[in-house]
Amino acid sequence: MATINRNFRKLSAGYLFPEIARRAKTYQAAHPGVVLHKLGIGNTTEPLPPAVLAGLHAKVDGLGHADTYTGYGDEQGDTPLREALSGYYRQFGVKIDPEEFFVSDGAKADAANIQAIFDTGNVVAIQDPAYPVYVDSNVVSGRTGLFNRTLGQYDGFVYLPGTEENGFFPEPPHQKVDLIYLCSPNNPTGAVATHAQLQAFVDYARKHKAVIIFDAAYAEYIGDSSLPRTIYEIPGARECAIEINSFSKFAGFTGVRLGWTIVPKELVAEDSQPGELHTMWFRRQVTFFNGASNIAQAGGIAVLSPEGLSQSRAVIAYYMENARIIRDGLRSVGLTVFGGDNAPYLWVKTPGSLSSWDFFDQLLNQCQVIATPGAGFGAAGGQYIRVSAFGHRENIVKAVASIKNNLVITEEARS
Ligand SMILES: *Cc1c(COP(=O)(O)O)cnc(C)c1O
């Protein structure tokens, strides 16, 4: 008799995006022909630049000839790609050995899977709000109790709230925790940790033999050169941090699929020797995964070439100009806007004491704009909405104009 993994029953119904779709559909049915402006998506929209396309094409063509055909590649990812990644990190003054990179088909799967090399008894600290995979992967693995509907939180997690007061990047916990998930630049808040803020986490982790899982998927969106692009810019991070990153938002690879995880050789847990966690992740990946597509990996090498980098960064600049247009537009109607300076997300405070879902409905009904209610990312998002800068310029401009022309913020809400 088979029995199920009952931890799945603990998952709070992943109701954010289906509920957004349901409300949009209801609105659309009542208002046929009205076009909705989408500012909710966390998905890239602009075409791949020529240098990256050339890399992908060349690999596809190579697969058609016996002398250039390749099958399974190197276990941790193609060596030229890992060498190129190592070179990419050197520009931030950080030395990562090609053997410390594990190439994958994306950061989300790595973020979900990495917990498998840690004991199920570990206490997990999570930023609130957070990208949902950190939460759900640990729920399913049995590291929490039940979801507490009143609090909007799982029993057993240590939540680190991001608030206006702390600039949406929390301090390390006051109690002892074992695993800490951090995302900077942050999805959904757009906040970026400073060197000092990351140093505090690295110091905490070394003191408590905790491990930081650092998601840097938006690192390329940092324009301010004083902010860290990788946690390995922080002294001591090699002993206590795993970094996860991706070509998805960096180079428009959301559909192509390519990411990487760095497990430094010095990384230790309370009961492990240096090198052991690196070996365990190697074992996990070669056992359960057979590598990213060789076409995608050739595309990744092209992204990291000088032309690929400058062309991909031009696409990022385009999204960041979208972010500027949104920020200026929303501020001009009196909304309070955070983020969007070094990240493609803006974190917008709801007017007055509106809940994130009520403000979602207001934007939908008055402005025909779809944003993402902050409550979907955790309890601390309950009075915010996330606005995404991904989109074609003309659609962004129309959405912002609709907010400027149609949003009614009452005097009561303004004060
Ligand atoms: C989009 C995103 C990723 C990227 O996931 P992929 O699987 O590489 O597409 C990772 N982390 C965060 C926080 C994201 O928003």
GROMACS .gro file of C-alpha atoms and ligand atoms in nm:
model
  430
    1MET     CA    1   0.000   0.000   0.000
    2ALA     CA    2   0.150   0.328  -0.109
    3THR     CA    3   0.121   0.626   0.118
    4ILE     CA    4   0.181   0.984   0.020
    5ASN     CA    5   0.427   1.247   0.134
    6ARG     CA    6   0.180   1.417   0.362
    7ASN     CA    7   0.393   1.730   0.384
    8PHE     CA    8   0.236   1.826   0.049
    9ARG     CA    9  -0.094   1.870   0.234
   10LYS     CA   10   0.065   2.142   0.446
   11LEU     CA   11   0.130   2.365   0.144
   12SER     CA   12  -0.091   2.670   0.165
   13ALA     CA   13  -0.285   2.640  -0.162
   14GLY     CA   14  -0.046   2.806  -0.411
   15TYR     CA   15  -0.324   3.045  -0.481
   16LEU     CA   16  -0.154   3.370  -0.583
   17PHE     CA   17  -0.130   3.342  -0.961
   18PRO     CA   18  -0.448   3.135  -1.013
   19GLU     CA   19  -0.641   3.390  -0.803
   20ILE     CA   20  -0.497   3.679  -1.007
   21ALA     CA   21  -0.603   3.499  -1.326
   22ARG     CA   22  -0.950   3.434  -1.182
   23ARG     CA   23  -1.006   3.801  -1.092
   24ALA     CA   24  -0.875   3.917  -1.431
   25LYS     CA   25  -1.108   3.674  -1.607
   26THR     CA   26  -1.409   3.790  -1.405
   27TYR     CA   27  -1.328   4.152  -1.490
   28GLN     CA   28  -1.280   4.067  -1.856
   29ALA     CA   29  -1.615   3.882  -1.873
   30ALA     CA   30  -1.792   4.189  -1.733
   31HIS     CA   31  -1.602   4.428  -1.963
   32PRO     CA   32  -1.565   4.257  -2.301
   33GLY     CA   33  -1.311   4.417  -2.533
   34VAL     CA   34  -1.130   4.614  -2.258
   35VAL     CA   35  -0.754   4.558  -2.274
   36LEU     CA   36  -0.580   4.480  -1.945
   37HIS     CA   37  -0.229   4.618  -1.879
   38LYS     CA   38  -0.005   4.354  -1.725
   39LEU     CA   39   0.254   4.477  -1.475
   40GLY     CA   40   0.251   4.155  -1.282
   41ILE     CA   41   0.475   3.918  -1.470
   42GLY     CA   42   0.820   3.805  -1.357
   43ASN     CA   43   0.908   3.695  -1.707
   44THR     CA   44   1.138   3.841  -1.970
   45THR     CA   45   0.983   3.978  -2.289
   46GLU     CA   46   1.260   4.115  -2.514
   47PRO     CA   47   1.435   3.913  -2.788
   48LEU     CA   48   1.779   3.758  -2.747
   49PRO     CA   49   2.060   3.978  -2.884
   50PRO     CA   50   2.264   3.877  -3.195
   51ALA     CA   51   2.580   3.753  -3.021
   52VAL     CA   52   2.377   3.513  -2.809
   53LEU     CA   53   2.171   3.391  -3.105
   54ALA     CA   54   2.494   3.326  -3.297
   55GLY     CA   55   2.621   3.105  -3.012
   56LEU     CA   56   2.297   2.907  -3.003
   57HIS     CA   57   2.285   2.868  -3.383
   58ALA     CA   58   2.646   2.751  -3.404
   59LYS     CA   59   2.582   2.476  -3.149
   60VAL     CA   60   2.266   2.360  -3.324
   61ASP     CA   61   2.456   2.341  -3.655
   62GLY     CA   62   2.743   2.156  -3.487
   63LEU     CA   63   2.503   1.887  -3.366
   64GLY     CA   64   2.429   1.809  -3.733
   65HIS     CA   65   2.785   1.692  -3.814
   66ALA     CA   66   2.956   1.377  -3.694
   67ASP     CA   67   3.283   1.554  -3.611
   68THR     CA   68   3.120   1.827  -3.400
   69TYR     CA   69   2.830   1.630  -3.250
   70THR     CA   70   2.830   1.601  -2.869
   71GLY     CA   71   2.615   1.392  -2.634
   72TYR     CA   72   2.625   1.405  -2.255
   73GLY     CA   73   2.867   1.675  -2.144
   74ASP     CA   74   3.095   1.717  -1.842
   75GLU     CA   75   2.922   1.621  -1.517
   76GLN     CA   76   2.916   1.966  -1.354
   77GLY     CA   77   2.850   2.147  -1.684
   78ASP     CA   78   3.064   2.206  -1.991
   79THR     CA   79   3.416   2.303  -1.886
   80PRO     CA   80   3.438   2.608  -2.119
   81LEU     CA   81   3.118   2.743  -1.962
   82ARG     CA   82   3.246   2.689  -1.607
   83GLU     CA   83   3.574   2.857  -1.705
   84ALA     CA   84   3.379   3.149  -1.854
   85LEU     CA   85   3.173   3.175  -1.533
   86SER     CA   86   3.493   3.176  -1.329
   87GLY     CA   87   3.615   3.465  -1.549
   88TYR     CA   88   3.283   3.644  -1.505
   89TYR     CA   89   3.323   3.640  -1.125
   90ARG     CA   90   3.682   3.770  -1.151
   91GLN     CA   91   3.544   4.107  -1.268
   92PHE     CA   92   3.393   4.143  -0.918
   93GLY     CA   93   3.730   4.063  -0.762
   94VAL     CA   94   3.609   3.717  -0.665
   95LYS     CA   95   3.798   3.395  -0.732
   96ILE     CA   96   3.578   3.088  -0.788
   97ASP     CA   97   3.738   2.771  -0.921
   98PRO     CA   98   3.561   2.620  -1.227
   99GLU     CA   99   3.520   2.303  -1.015
  100GLU     CA  100   3.303   2.496  -0.771
  101PHE     CA  101   3.036   2.568  -1.036
  102PHE     CA  102   2.747   2.330  -1.096
  103VAL     CA  103   2.562   2.420  -1.416
  104SER     CA  104   2.189   2.348  -1.411
  105ASP     CA  105   1.874   2.408  -1.612
  106GLY     CA  106   1.778   2.699  -1.390
  107ALA     CA  107   1.798   2.855  -1.047
  108LYS     CA  108   1.450   2.758  -0.933
  109ALA     CA  109   1.523   2.387  -0.938
  110ASP     CA  110   1.857   2.440  -0.761
  111ALA     CA  111   1.687   2.659  -0.499
  112ALA     CA  112   1.435   2.380  -0.441
  113ASN     CA  113   1.687   2.094  -0.444
  114ILE     CA  114   1.977   2.235  -0.242
  115GLN     CA  115   1.802   2.165   0.091
  116ALA     CA  116   1.839   1.790   0.016
  117ILE     CA  117   2.203   1.795   0.133
  118PHE     CA  118   2.097   1.921   0.478
  119ASP     CA  119   1.931   1.735   0.763
  120THR     CA  120   1.553   1.763   0.787
  121GLY     CA  121   1.595   1.877   1.147
  122ASN     CA  122   1.762   2.203   1.043
  123VAL     CA  123   1.585   2.523   1.143
  124VAL     CA  124   1.525   2.741   0.838
  125ALA     CA  125   1.519   3.122   0.831
  126ILE     CA  126   1.332   3.287   0.544
  127GLN     CA  127   1.302   3.649   0.438
  128ASP     CA  128   0.942   3.768   0.449
  129PRO     CA  129   0.829   3.842   0.179
  130ALA     CA  130   1.012   3.574  -0.024
  131TYR     CA  131   1.025   3.396  -0.359
  132PRO     CA  132   0.796   3.099  -0.277
  133VAL     CA  133   1.028   2.810  -0.371
  134TYR     CA  134   1.250   2.853  -0.062
  135VAL     CA  135   0.944   2.812   0.158
  136ASP     CA  136   0.767   2.534  -0.029
  137SER     CA  137   1.073   2.311  -0.082
  138ASN     CA  138   1.135   2.307   0.292
  139VAL     CA  139   0.769   2.247   0.374
  140VAL     CA  140   0.757   1.946   0.143
  141SER     CA  141   1.080   1.814   0.293
  142GLY     CA  142   0.927   1.821   0.639
  143ARG     CA  143   1.115   2.109   0.800
  144THR     CA  144   0.798   2.284   0.920
  145GLY     CA  145   0.474   2.229   1.101
  146LEU     CA  146   0.138   2.336   0.965
  147PHE     CA  147   0.047   2.661   0.793
  148ASN     CA  148  -0.101   2.901   1.047
  149ARG     CA  149  -0.377   3.082   0.861
  150THR     CA  150  -0.411   3.359   1.117
  151LEU     CA  151  -0.044   3.451   1.094
  152GLY     CA  152  -0.006   3.357   0.727
  153GLN     CA  153   0.307   3.165   0.831
  154TYR     CA  154   0.429   2.810   0.877
  155ASP     CA  155   0.506   2.688   1.226
  156GLY     CA  156   0.874   2.610   1.253
  157PHE     CA  157   1.022   2.865   1.014
  158VAL     CA  158   1.204   3.169   1.148
  159TYR     CA  159   1.071   3.461   0.945
  160LEU     CA  160   1.292   3.766   0.888
  161PRO     CA  161   1.055   4.047   0.793
  162GLY     CA  162   1.159   4.308   0.539
  163THR     CA  163   0.997   4.635   0.643
  164GLU     CA  164   1.011   4.999   0.548
  165GLU     CA  165   1.220   5.055   0.864
  166ASN     CA  166   1.496   4.811   0.763
  167GLY     CA  167   1.485   4.903   0.394
  168PHE     CA  168   1.328   4.560   0.320
  169PHE     CA  169   1.648   4.377   0.409
  170PRO     CA  170   1.636   4.216   0.754
  171GLU     CA  171   1.903   4.174   1.020
  172PRO     CA  172   2.027   3.825   1.107
  173PRO     CA  173   1.799   3.633   1.345
  174HIS     CA  174   1.839   3.667   1.720
  175GLN     CA  175   1.803   3.295   1.783
  176LYS     CA  176   2.014   3.013   1.639
  177VAL     CA  177   1.907   2.893   1.295
  178ASP     CA  178   2.080   2.652   1.058
  179LEU     CA  179   1.984   2.744   0.701
  180ILE     CA  180   1.921   3.102   0.585
  181TYR     CA  181   1.771   3.190   0.246
  182LEU     CA  182   1.859   3.536   0.115
  183CYS     CA  183   1.769   3.692  -0.218
  184SER     CA  184   1.944   4.013  -0.330
  185PRO     CA  185   1.845   4.199  -0.545
  186ASN     CA  186   1.518   4.085  -0.399
  187ASN     CA  187   1.216   3.940  -0.566
  188PRO     CA  188   0.958   4.080  -0.477
  189THR     CA  189   1.078   4.398  -0.298
  190GLY     CA  190   1.358   4.510  -0.532
  191ALA     CA  191   1.576   4.578  -0.225
  192VAL     CA  192   1.952   4.516  -0.252
  193ALA     CA  193   2.168   4.421   0.045
  194THR     CA  194   2.473   4.635   0.118
  195HIS     CA  195   2.818   4.493   0.198
  196ALA     CA  196   2.757   4.568   0.568
  197GLN     CA  197   2.419   4.389   0.567
  198LEU     CA  198   2.564   4.078   0.401
  199GLN     CA  199   2.869   4.090   0.627
  200ALA     CA  200   2.634   4.071   0.928
  201PHE     CA  201   2.480   3.751   0.787
  202VAL     CA  202   2.819   3.601   0.705
  203ASP     CA  203   2.942   3.678   1.058
  204TYR     CA  204   2.626   3.525   1.203
  205ALA     CA  205   2.657   3.214   0.985
  206ARG     CA  206   3.023   3.156   1.076
  207LYS     CA  207   2.948   3.202   1.445
  208HIS     CA  208   2.659   2.952   1.440
  209LYS     CA  209   2.793   2.717   1.167
  210ALA     CA  210   2.482   2.805   0.967
  211VAL     CA  211   2.470   2.796   0.586
  212ILE     CA  212   2.341   3.086   0.374
  213ILE     CA  213   2.169   3.003   0.046
  214PHE     CA  214   2.209   3.321  -0.157
  215ASP     CA  215   1.994   3.375  -0.465
  216ALA     CA  216   2.160   3.631  -0.693
  217ALA     CA  217   1.934   3.584  -0.997
  218TYR     CA  218   1.905   3.963  -1.041
  219ALA     CA  219   2.269   4.056  -0.975
  220GLU     CA  220   2.313   4.197  -1.326
  221TYR     CA  221   2.040   4.455  -1.252
  222ILE     CA  222   2.260   4.627  -0.995
  223GLY     CA  223   2.376   4.956  -1.145
  224ASP     CA  224   2.518   5.101  -0.821
  225SER     CA  225   2.880   4.982  -0.816
  226SER     CA  226   2.899   5.016  -0.436
  227LEU     CA  227   2.654   4.724  -0.391
  228PRO     CA  228   2.774   4.360  -0.384
  229ARG     CA  229   2.689   4.148  -0.694
  230THR     CA  230   2.783   3.821  -0.530
  231ILE     CA  231   2.800   3.711  -0.168
  232TYR     CA  232   3.161   3.606  -0.226
  233GLU     CA  233   3.257   3.975  -0.224
  234ILE     CA  234   3.206   3.941   0.153
  235PRO     CA  235   3.510   3.812   0.347
  236GLY     CA  236   3.435   3.474   0.505
  237ALA     CA  237   3.146   3.388   0.270
  238ARG     CA  238   3.330   3.092   0.114
  239GLU     CA  239   3.301   2.906   0.446
  240CYS     CA  240   2.928   2.961   0.492
  241ALA     CA  241   2.748   3.045   0.166
  242ILE     CA  242   2.611   2.871  -0.142
  243GLU     CA  243   2.523   3.102  -0.431
  244ILE     CA  244   2.252   3.028  -0.687
  245ASN     CA  245   2.225   3.225  -1.009
  246SER     CA  246   2.070   3.205  -1.353
  247PHE     CA  247   2.083   3.327  -1.709
  248SER     CA  248   1.703   3.373  -1.699
  249LYS     CA  249   1.679   3.740  -1.600
  250PHE     CA  250   2.047   3.809  -1.682
  251ALA     CA  251   2.012   3.720  -2.050
  252GLY     CA  252   1.648   3.643  -2.127
  253PHE     CA  253   1.696   3.266  -2.082
  254THR     CA  254   1.364   3.211  -1.898
  255GLY     CA  255   1.263   2.980  -2.182
  256VAL     CA  256   1.609   2.862  -2.293
  257ARG     CA  257   1.683   2.739  -1.932
  258LEU     CA  258   2.032   2.770  -1.781
  259GLY     CA  259   2.154   2.841  -1.430
  260TRP     CA  260   2.438   2.765  -1.191
  261THR     CA  261   2.511   2.698  -0.827
  262ILE     CA  262   2.841   2.761  -0.651
  263VAL     CA  263   2.938   2.533  -0.364
  264PRO     CA  264   3.281   2.647  -0.241
  265LYS     CA  265   3.528   2.381  -0.127
  266GLU     CA  266   3.566   2.559   0.209
  267LEU     CA  267   3.192   2.545   0.285
  268VAL     CA  268   3.118   2.371   0.615
  269ALA     CA  269   2.818   2.274   0.826
  270GLU     CA  270   2.835   2.201   1.199
  271ASP     CA  271   2.918   1.833   1.142
  272SER     CA  272   3.112   1.840   0.813
  273GLN     CA  273   3.468   1.885   0.694
  274PRO     CA  274   3.561   2.139   0.423
  275GLY     CA  275   3.488   1.982   0.083
  276GLU     CA  276   3.219   1.746   0.209
  277LEU     CA  277   2.919   1.961   0.113
  278HIS     CA  278   3.078   2.022  -0.228
  279THR     CA  279   3.111   1.645  -0.274
  280MET     CA  280   2.754   1.587  -0.155
  281TRP     CA  281   2.606   1.835  -0.404
  282PHE     CA  282   2.819   1.674  -0.678
  283ARG     CA  283   2.678   1.335  -0.576
  284ARG     CA  284   2.323   1.469  -0.567
  285GLN     CA  285   2.351   1.626  -0.911
  286VAL     CA  286   2.520   1.333  -1.090
  287THR     CA  287   2.266   1.096  -0.936
  288PHE     CA  288   1.943   1.289  -0.999
  289PHE     CA  289   2.029   1.519  -1.292
  290ASN     CA  290   2.194   1.469  -1.631
  291GLY     CA  291   2.302   1.821  -1.711
  292ALA     CA  292   2.166   2.127  -1.886
  293SER     CA  293   2.107   2.124  -2.262
  294ASN     CA  294   2.431   2.158  -2.457
  295ILE     CA  295   2.259   2.416  -2.680
  296ALA     CA  296   2.166   2.628  -2.377
  297GLN     CA  297   2.521   2.596  -2.245
  298ALA     CA  298   2.664   2.721  -2.576
  299GLY     CA  299   2.423   3.013  -2.542
  300GLY     CA  300   2.558   3.076  -2.192
  301ILE     CA  301   2.915   3.089  -2.320
  302ALA     CA  302   2.799   3.342  -2.582
  303VAL     CA  303   2.631   3.554  -2.310
  304LEU     CA  304   2.962   3.569  -2.122
  305SER     CA  305   3.162   3.680  -2.428
  306PRO     CA  306   3.240   4.055  -2.442
  307GLU     CA  307   2.974   4.118  -2.712
  308GLY     CA  308   2.723   3.890  -2.541
  309LEU     CA  309   2.768   4.069  -2.211
  310SER     CA  310   2.736   4.417  -2.355
  311GLN     CA  311   2.431   4.322  -2.565
  312SER     CA  312   2.263   4.144  -2.272
  313ARG     CA  313   2.333   4.442  -2.047
  314ALA     CA  314   2.165   4.667  -2.306
  315VAL     CA  315   1.847   4.459  -2.268
  316ILE     CA  316   1.873   4.494  -1.888
  317ALA     CA  317   1.910   4.872  -1.932
  318TYR     CA  318   1.588   4.866  -2.135
  319TYR     CA  319   1.401   4.695  -1.848
  320MET     CA  320   1.556   4.936  -1.600
  321GLU     CA  321   1.430   5.229  -1.807
  322ASN     CA  322   1.085   5.066  -1.780
  323ALA     CA  323   1.139   5.059  -1.403
  324ARG     CA  324   1.222   5.430  -1.402
  325ILE     CA  325   0.907   5.514  -1.605
  326ILE     CA  326   0.692   5.314  -1.364
  327ARG     CA  327   0.855   5.464  -1.054
  328ASP     CA  328   0.819   5.823  -1.174
  329GLY     CA  329   0.461   5.765  -1.288
  330LEU     CA  330   0.346   5.603  -0.964
  331ARG     CA  331   0.519   5.864  -0.749
  332SER     CA  332   0.354   6.142  -0.950
  333VAL     CA  333   0.011   6.021  -0.835
  334GLY     CA  334   0.124   6.011  -0.473
  335LEU     CA  335   0.206   5.644  -0.430
  336THR     CA  336   0.502   5.539  -0.215
  337VAL     CA  337   0.739   5.329  -0.423
  338PHE     CA  338   1.043   5.123  -0.314
  339GLY     CA  339   1.286   4.918  -0.523
  340GLY     CA  340   1.326   4.954  -0.898
  341ASP     CA  341   1.671   5.121  -0.872
  342ASN     CA  342   1.887   4.809  -0.894
  343ALA     CA  343   1.620   4.548  -0.958
  344PRO     CA  344   1.336   4.503  -1.209
  345TYR     CA  345   1.071   4.504  -0.934
  346LEU     CA  346   0.900   4.792  -0.759
  347TRP     CA  347   0.740   4.742  -0.422
  348VAL     CA  348   0.449   4.979  -0.389
  349LYS     CA  349   0.279   5.062  -0.061
  350THR     CA  350  -0.098   5.039  -0.073
  351PRO     CA  351  -0.268   5.374  -0.005
  352GLY     CA  352  -0.414   5.417   0.342
  353SER     CA  353  -0.466   5.084   0.510
  354LEU     CA  354  -0.580   4.893   0.201
  355SER     CA  355  -0.484   4.527   0.186
  356SER     CA  356  -0.274   4.416  -0.108
  357TRP     CA  357  -0.574   4.233  -0.259
  358ASP     CA  358  -0.801   4.537  -0.221
  359PHE     CA  359  -0.544   4.756  -0.394
  360PHE     CA  360  -0.506   4.489  -0.662
  361ASP     CA  361  -0.883   4.514  -0.722
  362GLN     CA  362  -0.869   4.894  -0.728
  363LEU     CA  363  -0.591   4.895  -0.991
  364LEU     CA  364  -0.783   4.638  -1.195
  365ASN     CA  365  -1.120   4.814  -1.177
  366GLN     CA  366  -1.008   5.176  -1.206
  367CYS     CA  367  -0.697   5.143  -1.426
  368GLN     CA  368  -0.728   4.800  -1.592
  369VAL     CA  369  -0.378   4.727  -1.457
  370ILE     CA  370  -0.271   4.390  -1.318
  371ALA     CA  371  -0.002   4.390  -1.049
  372THR     CA  372   0.091   4.120  -0.798
  373PRO     CA  373  -0.046   4.138  -0.443
  374GLY     CA  374   0.239   4.137  -0.192
  375ALA     CA  375   0.047   3.902   0.038
  376GLY     CA  376   0.127   3.624  -0.210
  377PHE     CA  377   0.494   3.643  -0.107
  378GLY     CA  378   0.436   3.632   0.267
  379ALA     CA  379   0.257   3.802   0.553
  380ALA     CA  380   0.494   4.103   0.548
  381GLY     CA  381   0.373   4.180   0.195
  382GLY     CA  382   0.013   4.234   0.308
  383GLN     CA  383   0.012   4.608   0.237
  384TYR     CA  384   0.224   4.615  -0.076
  385ILE     CA  385   0.195   4.521  -0.439
  386ARG     CA  386   0.478   4.413  -0.667
  387VAL     CA  387   0.505   4.588  -1.000
  388SER     CA  388   0.731   4.430  -1.261
  389ALA     CA  389   0.942   4.623  -1.513
  390PHE     CA  390   0.946   4.332  -1.759
  391GLY     CA  391   0.741   4.418  -2.066
  392HIS     CA  392   0.747   4.598  -2.399
  393ARG     CA  393   0.798   4.971  -2.358
  394GLU     CA  394   0.471   5.071  -2.526
  395ASN     CA  395   0.273   4.851  -2.287
  396ILE     CA  396   0.456   4.987  -1.983
  397VAL     CA  397   0.388   5.343  -2.098
  398LYS     CA  398   0.017   5.268  -2.150
  399ALA     CA  399  -0.014   5.101  -1.810
  400VAL     CA  400   0.150   5.393  -1.632
  401ALA     CA  401  -0.067   5.644  -1.823
  402SER     CA  402  -0.378   5.452  -1.720
  403ILE     CA  403  -0.274   5.469  -1.354
  404LYS     CA  404  -0.200   5.841  -1.382
  405ASN     CA  405  -0.532   5.913  -1.552
  406ASN     CA  406  -0.764   5.684  -1.359
  407LEU     CA  407  -0.639   5.596  -1.012
  408VAL     CA  408  -0.837   5.772  -0.741
  409ILE     CA  409  -0.658   5.794  -0.408
  410THR     CA  410  -0.891   5.940  -0.147
  411GLU     CA  411  -0.773   6.224   0.077
  412GLU     CA  412  -0.818   5.991   0.371
  413ALA     CA  413  -0.577   5.737   0.218
  414ARG     CA  414  -0.320   6.005   0.140
  415SER     CA  415  -0.289   6.123   0.499
  416LIG     C1  416   1.322   3.426  -1.185
  416LIG     C2  417   1.395   3.389  -1.061
  416LIG     C3  418   1.488   3.287  -1.060
  416LIG     C4  419   1.526   3.217  -1.189
  416LIG     O1  420   1.477   3.091  -1.199
  416LIG     P1  421   1.514   3.003  -1.328
  416LIG     O2  422   1.469   2.869  -1.286
  416LIG     O3  423   1.661   3.012  -1.346
  416LIG     O4  424   1.439   3.058  -1.444
  416LIG     C5  425   1.553   3.254  -0.942
  416LIG     N1  426   1.530   3.323  -0.830
  416LIG     C6  427   1.443   3.425  -0.827
  416LIG     C7  428   1.424   3.499  -0.702
  416LIG     C8  429   1.371   3.459  -0.942
  416LIG     O5  430   1.284   3.560  -0.938
   0.00000   0.00000   0.00000
